[in-house]
PDB file of C-alpha atoms in Angstrom:
ATOM      1  CA  GLN U 289      10.713 -39.471 -96.563  1.00  0.00           C
ATOM      2  CA  VAL U 290      10.552 -36.911 -93.223  1.00  0.00           C
ATOM      3  CA  HIS U 291      13.165 -33.979 -92.692  1.00  0.00           C
ATOM      4  CA  LEU U 292      13.523 -33.234 -89.278  1.00  0.00           C
ATOM      5  CA  VAL U 293      14.920 -30.187 -88.195  1.00  0.00           C
ATOM      6  CA  GLU U 294      15.500 -29.069 -83.931  1.00  0.00           C
ATOM      7  CA  SER U 295      16.134 -25.807 -82.360  1.00  0.00           C
ATOM      8  CA  GLY U 296      15.791 -24.214 -78.830  1.00  0.00           C
ATOM      9  CA  GLY U 297      18.808 -25.778 -77.555  1.00  0.00           C
ATOM     10  CA  GLY U 298      21.359 -23.773 -75.361  1.00  0.00           C
ATOM     11  CA  SER U 299      23.188 -23.603 -71.664  1.00  0.00           C
ATOM     12  CA  ALA U 300      21.027 -23.142 -68.215  1.00  0.00           C
ATOM     13  CA  GLN U 301      22.148 -23.161 -64.810  1.00  0.00           C
ATOM     14  CA  ALA U 302      20.419 -26.218 -63.074  1.00  0.00           C
ATOM     15  CA  GLY U 303      16.496 -25.587 -61.631  1.00  0.00           C
ATOM     16  CA  GLY U 304      15.898 -23.818 -65.552  1.00  0.00           C
ATOM     17  CA  SER U 305      14.205 -24.885 -67.887  1.00  0.00           C
ATOM     18  CA  LEU U 306      14.424 -25.277 -71.597  1.00  0.00           C
ATOM     19  CA  ARG U 307      12.714 -25.750 -74.337  1.00  0.00           C
ATOM     20  CA  LEU U 308      12.607 -27.543 -77.519  1.00  0.00           C
ATOM     21  CA  SER U 309      11.035 -27.680 -81.244  1.00  0.00           C
ATOM     22  CA  CYS U 310      11.224 -29.951 -83.205  1.00  0.00           C
ATOM     23  CA  VAL U 311       9.408 -28.871 -87.620  1.00  0.00           C
ATOM     24  CA  ALA U 312       8.935 -32.226 -89.374  1.00  0.00           C
ATOM     25  CA  SER U 313       7.945 -31.517 -93.651  1.00  0.00           C
ATOM     26  CA  GLY U 314       7.354 -34.096 -96.414  1.00  0.00           C
ATOM     27  CA  ASP U 315       5.014 -37.651 -95.434  1.00  0.00           C
ATOM     28  CA  MET U 316       4.430 -36.841 -91.253  1.00  0.00           C
ATOM     29  CA  TYR U 317       0.717 -34.803 -92.930  1.00  0.00           C
ATOM     30  CA  THR U 318      -0.171 -37.573 -95.256  1.00  0.00           C
ATOM     31  CA  ASN U 319       0.463 -40.038 -92.692  1.00  0.00           C
ATOM     32  CA  GLU U 320      -1.252 -40.101 -89.183  1.00  0.00           C
ATOM     33  CA  ASP U 321       0.332 -43.705 -87.777  1.00  0.00           C
ATOM     34  CA  VAL U 322       2.640 -42.153 -86.322  1.00  0.00           C
ATOM     35  CA  THR U 323       5.128 -41.665 -83.328  1.00  0.00           C
ATOM     36  CA  MET U 324       8.379 -39.507 -82.760  1.00  0.00           C
ATOM     37  CA  ALA U 325      10.840 -38.724 -79.981  1.00  0.00           C
ATOM     38  CA  TRP U 326      13.122 -37.321 -78.284  1.00  0.00           C
ATOM     39  CA  PHE U 327      16.241 -38.714 -78.013  1.00  0.00           C
ATOM     40  CA  ARG U 328      19.523 -37.798 -76.055  1.00  0.00           C
ATOM     41  CA  GLN U 329      23.476 -39.097 -76.702  1.00  0.00           C
ATOM     42  CA  ALA U 330      25.903 -37.810 -74.019  1.00  0.00           C
ATOM     43  CA  PRO U 331      30.092 -38.016 -75.209  1.00  0.00           C
ATOM     44  CA  GLY U 332      30.693 -41.749 -74.631  1.00  0.00           C
ATOM     45  CA  LYS U 333      27.778 -42.555 -73.769  1.00  0.00           C
ATOM     46  CA  GLU U 334      24.462 -44.189 -75.926  1.00  0.00           C
ATOM     47  CA  ARG U 335      21.609 -42.467 -77.420  1.00  0.00           C
ATOM     48  CA  GLU U 336      19.184 -42.504 -75.151  1.00  0.00           C
ATOM     49  CA  GLY U 337      15.424 -42.307 -75.676  1.00  0.00           C
ATOM     50  CA  VAL U 338      14.099 -39.172 -73.581  1.00  0.00           C
ATOM     51  CA  ALA U 339      10.175 -39.450 -74.630  1.00  0.00           C
ATOM     52  CA  SER U 340       7.897 -40.639 -76.844  1.00  0.00           C
ATOM     53  CA  ILE U 341       3.782 -39.327 -78.148  1.00  0.00           C
ATOM     54  CA  ASN U 342       1.725 -41.316 -80.901  1.00  0.00           C
ATOM     55  CA  SER U 343      -0.210 -39.375 -82.990  1.00  0.00           C
ATOM     56  CA  VAL U 344      -3.462 -40.215 -80.491  1.00  0.00           C
ATOM     57  CA  ASN U 345      -1.131 -38.626 -77.651  1.00  0.00           C
ATOM     58  CA  ARG U 346      -0.225 -41.494 -75.201  1.00  0.00           C
ATOM     59  CA  THR U 347       3.580 -40.683 -74.250  1.00  0.00           C
ATOM     60  CA  SER U 348       5.784 -42.516 -72.912  1.00  0.00           C
ATOM     61  CA  TYR U 349       9.329 -41.427 -70.339  1.00  0.00           C
ATOM     62  CA  ALA U 350      12.404 -42.094 -69.064  1.00  0.00           C
ATOM     63  CA  ASP U 351      12.548 -42.597 -65.700  1.00  0.00           C
ATOM     64  CA  SER U 352      15.250 -39.556 -65.508  1.00  0.00           C
ATOM     65  CA  VAL U 353      13.210 -37.574 -66.589  1.00  0.00           C
ATOM     66  CA  LYS U 354       9.484 -38.749 -65.486  1.00  0.00           C
ATOM     67  CA  GLY U 355       7.980 -35.044 -63.858  1.00  0.00           C
ATOM     68  CA  ARG U 356      10.189 -32.974 -65.498  1.00  0.00           C
ATOM     69  CA  PHE U 357      10.388 -33.243 -69.642  1.00  0.00           C
ATOM     70  CA  THR U 358       7.274 -32.801 -71.248  1.00  0.00           C
ATOM     71  CA  ILE U 359       6.504 -33.669 -74.629  1.00  0.00           C
ATOM     72  CA  SER U 360       4.149 -32.844 -77.140  1.00  0.00           C
ATOM     73  CA  HIS U 361       2.615 -32.318 -80.729  1.00  0.00           C
ATOM     74  CA  GLU U 362       1.114 -30.134 -82.312  1.00  0.00           C
ATOM     75  CA  LYS U 363      -1.273 -31.164 -84.563  1.00  0.00           C
ATOM     76  CA  PRO U 364      -1.090 -33.419 -87.128  1.00  0.00           C
ATOM     77  CA  MET U 365       2.058 -33.774 -85.975  1.00  0.00           C
ATOM     78  CA  SER U 366       3.978 -31.161 -87.491  1.00  0.00           C
ATOM     79  CA  THR U 367       6.201 -29.701 -84.956  1.00  0.00           C
ATOM     80  CA  LEU U 368       7.062 -31.878 -81.715  1.00  0.00           C
ATOM     81  CA  TYR U 369       8.207 -30.139 -78.635  1.00  0.00           C
ATOM     82  CA  LEU U 370      10.173 -31.162 -75.400  1.00  0.00           C
ATOM     83  CA  GLN U 371       9.751 -28.305 -72.172  1.00  0.00           C
ATOM     84  CA  MET U 372      12.738 -29.339 -70.010  1.00  0.00           C
ATOM     85  CA  ASN U 373      12.278 -28.339 -66.442  1.00  0.00           C
ATOM     86  CA  SER U 374      14.141 -28.777 -63.327  1.00  0.00           C
ATOM     87  CA  LEU U 375      17.186 -29.158 -65.311  1.00  0.00           C
ATOM     88  CA  GLN U 376      21.009 -31.027 -64.191  1.00  0.00           C
ATOM     89  CA  PRO U 377      23.993 -30.981 -65.269  1.00  0.00           C
ATOM     90  CA  GLU U 378      23.706 -34.705 -66.227  1.00  0.00           C
ATOM     91  CA  ASP U 379      20.643 -33.668 -68.747  1.00  0.00           C
ATOM     92  CA  THR U 380      23.522 -31.958 -70.703  1.00  0.00           C
ATOM     93  CA  ALA U 381      23.891 -33.533 -74.097  1.00  0.00           C
ATOM     94  CA  MET U 382      23.071 -33.677 -77.822  1.00  0.00           C
ATOM     95  CA  TYR U 383      19.449 -34.016 -78.105  1.00  0.00           C
ATOM     96  CA  TYR U 384      17.560 -35.215 -81.464  1.00  0.00           C
ATOM     97  CA  CYS U 385      14.397 -35.466 -82.690  1.00  0.00           C
ATOM     98  CA  ALA U 386      13.074 -38.627 -84.565  1.00  0.00           C
ATOM     99  CA  ALA U 387      10.360 -40.629 -86.124  1.00  0.00           C
ATOM    100  CA  LYS U 388       8.918 -43.805 -87.164  1.00  0.00           C
ATOM    101  CA  TRP U 389       5.527 -44.976 -88.212  1.00  0.00           C
ATOM    102  CA  GLY U 390       3.275 -47.107 -85.984  1.00  0.00           C
ATOM    103  CA  TYR U 391       2.091 -46.222 -82.886  1.00  0.00           C
ATOM    104  CA  ALA U 392       4.193 -48.265 -80.662  1.00  0.00           C
ATOM    105  CA  LEU U 393       5.568 -46.092 -78.076  1.00  0.00           C
ATOM    106  CA  ASP U 394       9.316 -47.566 -78.025  1.00  0.00           C
ATOM    107  CA  ARG U 395      12.276 -45.674 -77.121  1.00  0.00           C
ATOM    108  CA  ASN U 396      14.386 -47.802 -78.529  1.00  0.00           C
ATOM    109  CA  PRO U 397      16.607 -45.686 -81.371  1.00  0.00           C
ATOM    110  CA  LYS U 398      16.920 -48.574 -83.490  1.00  0.00           C
ATOM    111  CA  ILE U 399      13.163 -48.447 -84.450  1.00  0.00           C
ATOM    112  CA  TYR U 400      12.791 -44.961 -85.248  1.00  0.00           C
ATOM    113  CA  ASP U 401      13.749 -44.690 -89.195  1.00  0.00           C
ATOM    114  CA  TYR U 402      13.857 -40.436 -89.751  1.00  0.00           C
ATOM    115  CA  TRP U 403      16.010 -38.104 -86.973  1.00  0.00           C
ATOM    116  CA  GLY U 404      17.399 -35.088 -86.875  1.00  0.00           C
ATOM    117  CA  GLN U 405      20.547 -33.429 -86.618  1.00  0.00           C
ATOM    118  CA  GLY U 406      20.633 -32.119 -83.106  1.00  0.00           C
ATOM    119  CA  THR U 407      20.804 -29.350 -80.660  1.00  0.00           C
ATOM    120  CA  GLN U 408      23.146 -29.706 -77.923  1.00  0.00           C
ATOM    121  CA  VAL U 409      21.725 -28.857 -74.333  1.00  0.00           C
ATOM    122  CA  THR U 410      24.252 -27.686 -71.746  1.00  0.00           C
ATOM    123  CA  VAL U 411      23.110 -27.216 -68.031  1.00  0.00           C
ATOM    124  CA  SER U 412      25.687 -26.113 -65.402  1.00  0.00           C
ATOM    125  CA  SER U 413      25.440 -26.085 -61.556  1.00  0.00           C
TER     126      SER U 413
END
């Protein structure tokens, strides 16, 4: 089992920055074949894969955040980060950390096995 806890959400002005963190506990420490990701969901919208990273440091980003957001992790995949710069009001959403076994960087939420409780990000114009 894997337990994920996010932190770092809050409010920011457009153009500002926030850094999200996700601490993983459980089986994550004993298995290197892992991919972790950040998802977000705004009211009335589907959950969107923002960025993913695997344990060999390959990354994948949604087009909407490329060049603004950076995903990273501490080895061994114990803590996941999302550095969010140049925030825009459309980035407002609940952000979730997720994990799955395997190296595939797919950002489809249906294939992720473990989820955190979410942290709210609100960006005002």
